[in-house]
Structures are given as C-alpha cells and as structure tokens.
Tab-separated table of C-alpha atoms in Angstrom:
chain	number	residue	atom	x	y	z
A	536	UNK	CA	0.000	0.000	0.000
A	537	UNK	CA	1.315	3.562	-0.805
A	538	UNK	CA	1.445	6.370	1.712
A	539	UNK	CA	-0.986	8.368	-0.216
A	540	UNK	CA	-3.800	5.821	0.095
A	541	UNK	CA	-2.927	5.236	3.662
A	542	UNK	CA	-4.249	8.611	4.532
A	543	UNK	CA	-2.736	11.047	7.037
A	544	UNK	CA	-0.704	10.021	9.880
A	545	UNK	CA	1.420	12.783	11.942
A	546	UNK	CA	0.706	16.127	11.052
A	547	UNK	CA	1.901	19.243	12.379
A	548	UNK	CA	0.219	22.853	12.510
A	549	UNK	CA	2.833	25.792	12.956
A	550	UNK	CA	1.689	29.319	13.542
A	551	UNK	CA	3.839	32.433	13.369
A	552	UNK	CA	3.300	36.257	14.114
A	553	UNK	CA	5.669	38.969	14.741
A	554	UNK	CA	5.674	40.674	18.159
A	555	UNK	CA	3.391	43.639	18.779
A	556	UNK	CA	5.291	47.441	18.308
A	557	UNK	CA	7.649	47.981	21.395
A	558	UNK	CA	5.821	50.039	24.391
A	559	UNK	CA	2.152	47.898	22.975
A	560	UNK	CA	0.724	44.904	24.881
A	561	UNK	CA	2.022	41.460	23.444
A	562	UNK	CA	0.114	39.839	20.956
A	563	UNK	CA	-1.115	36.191	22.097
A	564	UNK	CA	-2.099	34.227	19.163
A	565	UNK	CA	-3.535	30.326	19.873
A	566	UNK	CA	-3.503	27.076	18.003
A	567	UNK	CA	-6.640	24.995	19.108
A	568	UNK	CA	-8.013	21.756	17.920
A	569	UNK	CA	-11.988	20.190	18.692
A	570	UNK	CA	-11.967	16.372	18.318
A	571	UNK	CA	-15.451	14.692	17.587
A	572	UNK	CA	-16.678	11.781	18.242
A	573	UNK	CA	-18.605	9.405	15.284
A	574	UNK	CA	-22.126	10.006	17.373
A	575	UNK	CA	-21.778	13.996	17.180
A	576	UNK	CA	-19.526	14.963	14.892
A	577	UNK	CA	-20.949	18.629	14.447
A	578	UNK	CA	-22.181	18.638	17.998
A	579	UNK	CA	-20.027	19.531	21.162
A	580	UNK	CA	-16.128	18.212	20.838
A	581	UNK	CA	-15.505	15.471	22.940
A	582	UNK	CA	-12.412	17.190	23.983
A	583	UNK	CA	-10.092	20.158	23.096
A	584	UNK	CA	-6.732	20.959	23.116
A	585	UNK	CA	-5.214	24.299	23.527
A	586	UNK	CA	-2.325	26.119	25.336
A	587	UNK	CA	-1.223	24.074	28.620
A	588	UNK	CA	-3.388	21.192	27.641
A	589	UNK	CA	-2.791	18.080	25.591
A	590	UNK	CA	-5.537	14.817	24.313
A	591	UNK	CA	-6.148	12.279	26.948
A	592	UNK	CA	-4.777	9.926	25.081
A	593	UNK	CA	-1.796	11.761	24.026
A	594	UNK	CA	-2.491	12.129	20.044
A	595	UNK	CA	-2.802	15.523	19.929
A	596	UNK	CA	-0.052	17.859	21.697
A	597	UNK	CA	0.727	21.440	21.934
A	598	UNK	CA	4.803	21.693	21.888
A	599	UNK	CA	5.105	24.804	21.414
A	600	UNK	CA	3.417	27.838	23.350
A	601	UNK	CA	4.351	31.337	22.577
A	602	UNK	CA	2.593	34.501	24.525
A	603	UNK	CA	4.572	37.453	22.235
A	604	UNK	CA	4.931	36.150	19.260
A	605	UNK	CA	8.980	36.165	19.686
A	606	UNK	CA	11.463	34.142	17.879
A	607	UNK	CA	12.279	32.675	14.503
A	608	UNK	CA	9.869	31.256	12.404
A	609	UNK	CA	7.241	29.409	14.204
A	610	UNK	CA	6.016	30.321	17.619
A	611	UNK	CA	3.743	27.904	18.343
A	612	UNK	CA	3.371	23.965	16.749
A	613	UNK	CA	0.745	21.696	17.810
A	614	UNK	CA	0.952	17.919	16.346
A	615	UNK	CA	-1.567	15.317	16.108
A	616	UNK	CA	-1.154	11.817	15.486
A	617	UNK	CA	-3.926	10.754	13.641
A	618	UNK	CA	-2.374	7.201	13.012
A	619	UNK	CA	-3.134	6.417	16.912
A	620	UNK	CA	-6.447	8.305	17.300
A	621	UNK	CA	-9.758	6.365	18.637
A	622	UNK	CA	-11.688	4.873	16.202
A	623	UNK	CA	-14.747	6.567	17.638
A	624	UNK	CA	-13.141	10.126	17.147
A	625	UNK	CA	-14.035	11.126	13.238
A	626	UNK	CA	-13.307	14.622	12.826
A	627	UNK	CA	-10.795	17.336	14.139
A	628	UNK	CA	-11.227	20.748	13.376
A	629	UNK	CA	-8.045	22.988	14.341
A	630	UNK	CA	-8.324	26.705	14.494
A	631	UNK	CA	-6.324	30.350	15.572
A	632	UNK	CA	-7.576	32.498	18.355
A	633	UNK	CA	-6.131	35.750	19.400
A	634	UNK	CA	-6.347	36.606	22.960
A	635	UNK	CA	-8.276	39.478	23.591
A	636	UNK	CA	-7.013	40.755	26.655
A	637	UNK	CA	-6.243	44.502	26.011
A	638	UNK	CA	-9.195	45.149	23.937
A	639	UNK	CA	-10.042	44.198	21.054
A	640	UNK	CA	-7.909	42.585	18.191
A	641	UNK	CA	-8.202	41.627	14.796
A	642	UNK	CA	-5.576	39.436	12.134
A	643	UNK	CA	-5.229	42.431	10.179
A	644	UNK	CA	-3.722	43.807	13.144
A	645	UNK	CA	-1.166	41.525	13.586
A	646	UNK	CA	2.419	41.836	12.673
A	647	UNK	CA	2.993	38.899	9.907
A	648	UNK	CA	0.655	36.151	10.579
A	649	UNK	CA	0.683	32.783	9.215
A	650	UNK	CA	0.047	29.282	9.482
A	651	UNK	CA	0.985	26.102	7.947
A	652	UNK	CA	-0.256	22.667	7.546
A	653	UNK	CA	1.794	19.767	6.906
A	654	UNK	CA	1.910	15.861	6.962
A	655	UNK	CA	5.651	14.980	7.677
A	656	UNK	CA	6.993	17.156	5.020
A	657	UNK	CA	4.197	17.473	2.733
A	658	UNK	CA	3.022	20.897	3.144
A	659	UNK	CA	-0.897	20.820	2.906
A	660	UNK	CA	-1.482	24.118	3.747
A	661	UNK	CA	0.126	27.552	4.284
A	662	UNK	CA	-2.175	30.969	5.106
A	663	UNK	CA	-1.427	34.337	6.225
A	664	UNK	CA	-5.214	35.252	6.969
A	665	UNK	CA	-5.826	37.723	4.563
A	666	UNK	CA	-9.395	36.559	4.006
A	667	UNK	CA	-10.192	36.742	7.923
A	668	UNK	CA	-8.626	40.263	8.139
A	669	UNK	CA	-11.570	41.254	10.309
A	670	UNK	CA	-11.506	38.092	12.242
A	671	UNK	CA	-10.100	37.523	16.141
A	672	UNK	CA	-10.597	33.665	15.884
A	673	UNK	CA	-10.346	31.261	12.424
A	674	UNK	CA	-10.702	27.445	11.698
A	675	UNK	CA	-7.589	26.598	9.495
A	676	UNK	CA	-7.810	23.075	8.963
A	677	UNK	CA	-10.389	19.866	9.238
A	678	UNK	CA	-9.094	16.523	9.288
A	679	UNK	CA	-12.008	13.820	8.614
A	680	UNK	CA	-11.688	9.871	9.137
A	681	UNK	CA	-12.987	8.472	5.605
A	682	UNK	CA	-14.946	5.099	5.818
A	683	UNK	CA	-11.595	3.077	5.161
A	684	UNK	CA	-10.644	4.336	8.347
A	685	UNK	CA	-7.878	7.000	7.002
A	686	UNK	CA	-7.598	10.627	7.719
A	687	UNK	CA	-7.495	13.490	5.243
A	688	UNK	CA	-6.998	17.020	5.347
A	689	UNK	CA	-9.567	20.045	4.492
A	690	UNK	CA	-8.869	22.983	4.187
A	691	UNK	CA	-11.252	25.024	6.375
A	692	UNK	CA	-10.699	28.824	6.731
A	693	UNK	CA	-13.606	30.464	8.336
A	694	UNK	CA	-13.570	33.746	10.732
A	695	UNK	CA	-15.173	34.173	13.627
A	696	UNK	CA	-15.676	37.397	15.810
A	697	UNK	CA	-16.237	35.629	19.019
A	698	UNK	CA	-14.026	35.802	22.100
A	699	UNK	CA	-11.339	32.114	22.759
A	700	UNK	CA	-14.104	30.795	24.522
A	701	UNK	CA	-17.024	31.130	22.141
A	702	UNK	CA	-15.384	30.154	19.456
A	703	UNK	CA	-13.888	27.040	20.628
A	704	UNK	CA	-18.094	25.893	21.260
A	705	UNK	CA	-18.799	26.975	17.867
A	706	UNK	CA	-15.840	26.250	15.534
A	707	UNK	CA	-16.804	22.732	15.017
A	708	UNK	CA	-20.939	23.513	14.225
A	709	UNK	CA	-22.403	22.053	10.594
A	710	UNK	CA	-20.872	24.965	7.831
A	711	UNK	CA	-18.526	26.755	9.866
C-alpha cells in the first residue's frame, strides 16, 4: 500500500506572528483543535486541546506555546497523530484564536501572521489570513476519518468574531 492511500498520519500545525510594536501589549495568538466523536460529529467536541493542555490519550499535543509572538519562524506547533487516534473520534477541526485581553484585536492587526499545515513534510497548507482580516478567531484546517478508516486534510478557513471561549463551542458547528 502507498502512503498516499494510507491517509494522514502525523501532522503538524505551525503558527507564526511577529511581536506587537515595542511600548504595545504582546500579541497572544492560539492554536486549538476540537476532536469529535462518530455520534456527534458537528455537535459539542468530545475534547479540546489548547495552550497548557494536551488529548487524553496523548495524540494531539501542543509543543510549542508562545505569549509574544517572539522568535524565529514558528512560535507555536501543535501535532496530532492521527495514526493512533480512537476509532470513535471522526473529525478534528483545528483553528487560531487571538487573545483578547487589552481590547479588542483583529488578524489584520497583527504583525505577519501565518500558518501552515503539513503531513511529515508534505506541506498541505500555508495561510497568512488575509481573508479573515476582520476576524479575532479562524478554523484553518479539518481533518475527517474516511470510511476506510484513514484521515485526510480540508482545508477550512472560516472567521469568527467571538471571544477564545465562544469560538472554541462553535468552531466545530455544521458549515462553519
């Protein structure tokens, strides 16, 4: 059997931003991922992962965490290992959320922001949120178990203008 028609297996989601203009607060930026289960798979995640937290069962890790946006390339990469995921879990839908906590903030306001998909080193996707200029939370990416059992990738950019906690209840809901 090939890789391709093996599906996805370890993929990684990378986001980047510069730091906010000296003397401004720090910009916080967030990679977060909803699984669902096979019984609700637009309904409520079964779990979520975001900064400080990681899957139950390990597949799904934040290994980065960056509050300013500082260093080179990347701030902040979150992998999930699809390959060892639940059978019951179907469908993970990864998004960005800014942190709103010195008013409020927008993509367009951000210094250089960008994310990028990839599957080892396949690069799936790569997005610097131009469409969601007006946005202060986006999904990025939706990774659905076919009926064969593997994973693959979606592209799913949609903005939201909801606060982090808002959007993480609604950025797995039927057309988002």
């Amino acid at each position: 059997m090939s890789g391709i028609s093996k599906g996805l297996s370890m993929v990684e989601v990378a986001l980047r931003w510069d730091p906010s203009p000296l003397g401004s607060p720090a910009h916080d930026l967030d990679v977060v991922a909803g699984v669902y289960p096979a019984l609700a798979p637009y309904g409520s995640p079964a779990y979520v992962v975001y900064f400080g937290s990681r899957s139950p069962d390990g597949t799904i890790e934040l290994n980065r965490d960056s509050q300013t946006g500082q260093g080179l390339g990347y701030d902040e990469v979150m992998t999930l290992d699809l390959a060892r995921m639940a059978a019951d879990q179907v469908r993970v839908v990864v998004g960005v959320v800014i942190q709103q906590r010195a008013g409020r903030l927008v993509f367009g306001e951000v210094a250089n922001p960008g994310v990028r998909v990839r599957d080892g080193r396949t690069e799936l996707s790569n997005h610097d949120f131009r469409e969601v200029a007006d946005a202060r939370a986006t999904t990025v990416a939706e990774f659905v178990r076919a009926e064969s059992g593997s994973w693959e990738f979606r592209e799913n950019i949609h903005g939201f203008d909801l606060d982090p906690d808002a959007f993480i209840a609604a950025m797995g809901a039927a057309g988002a």
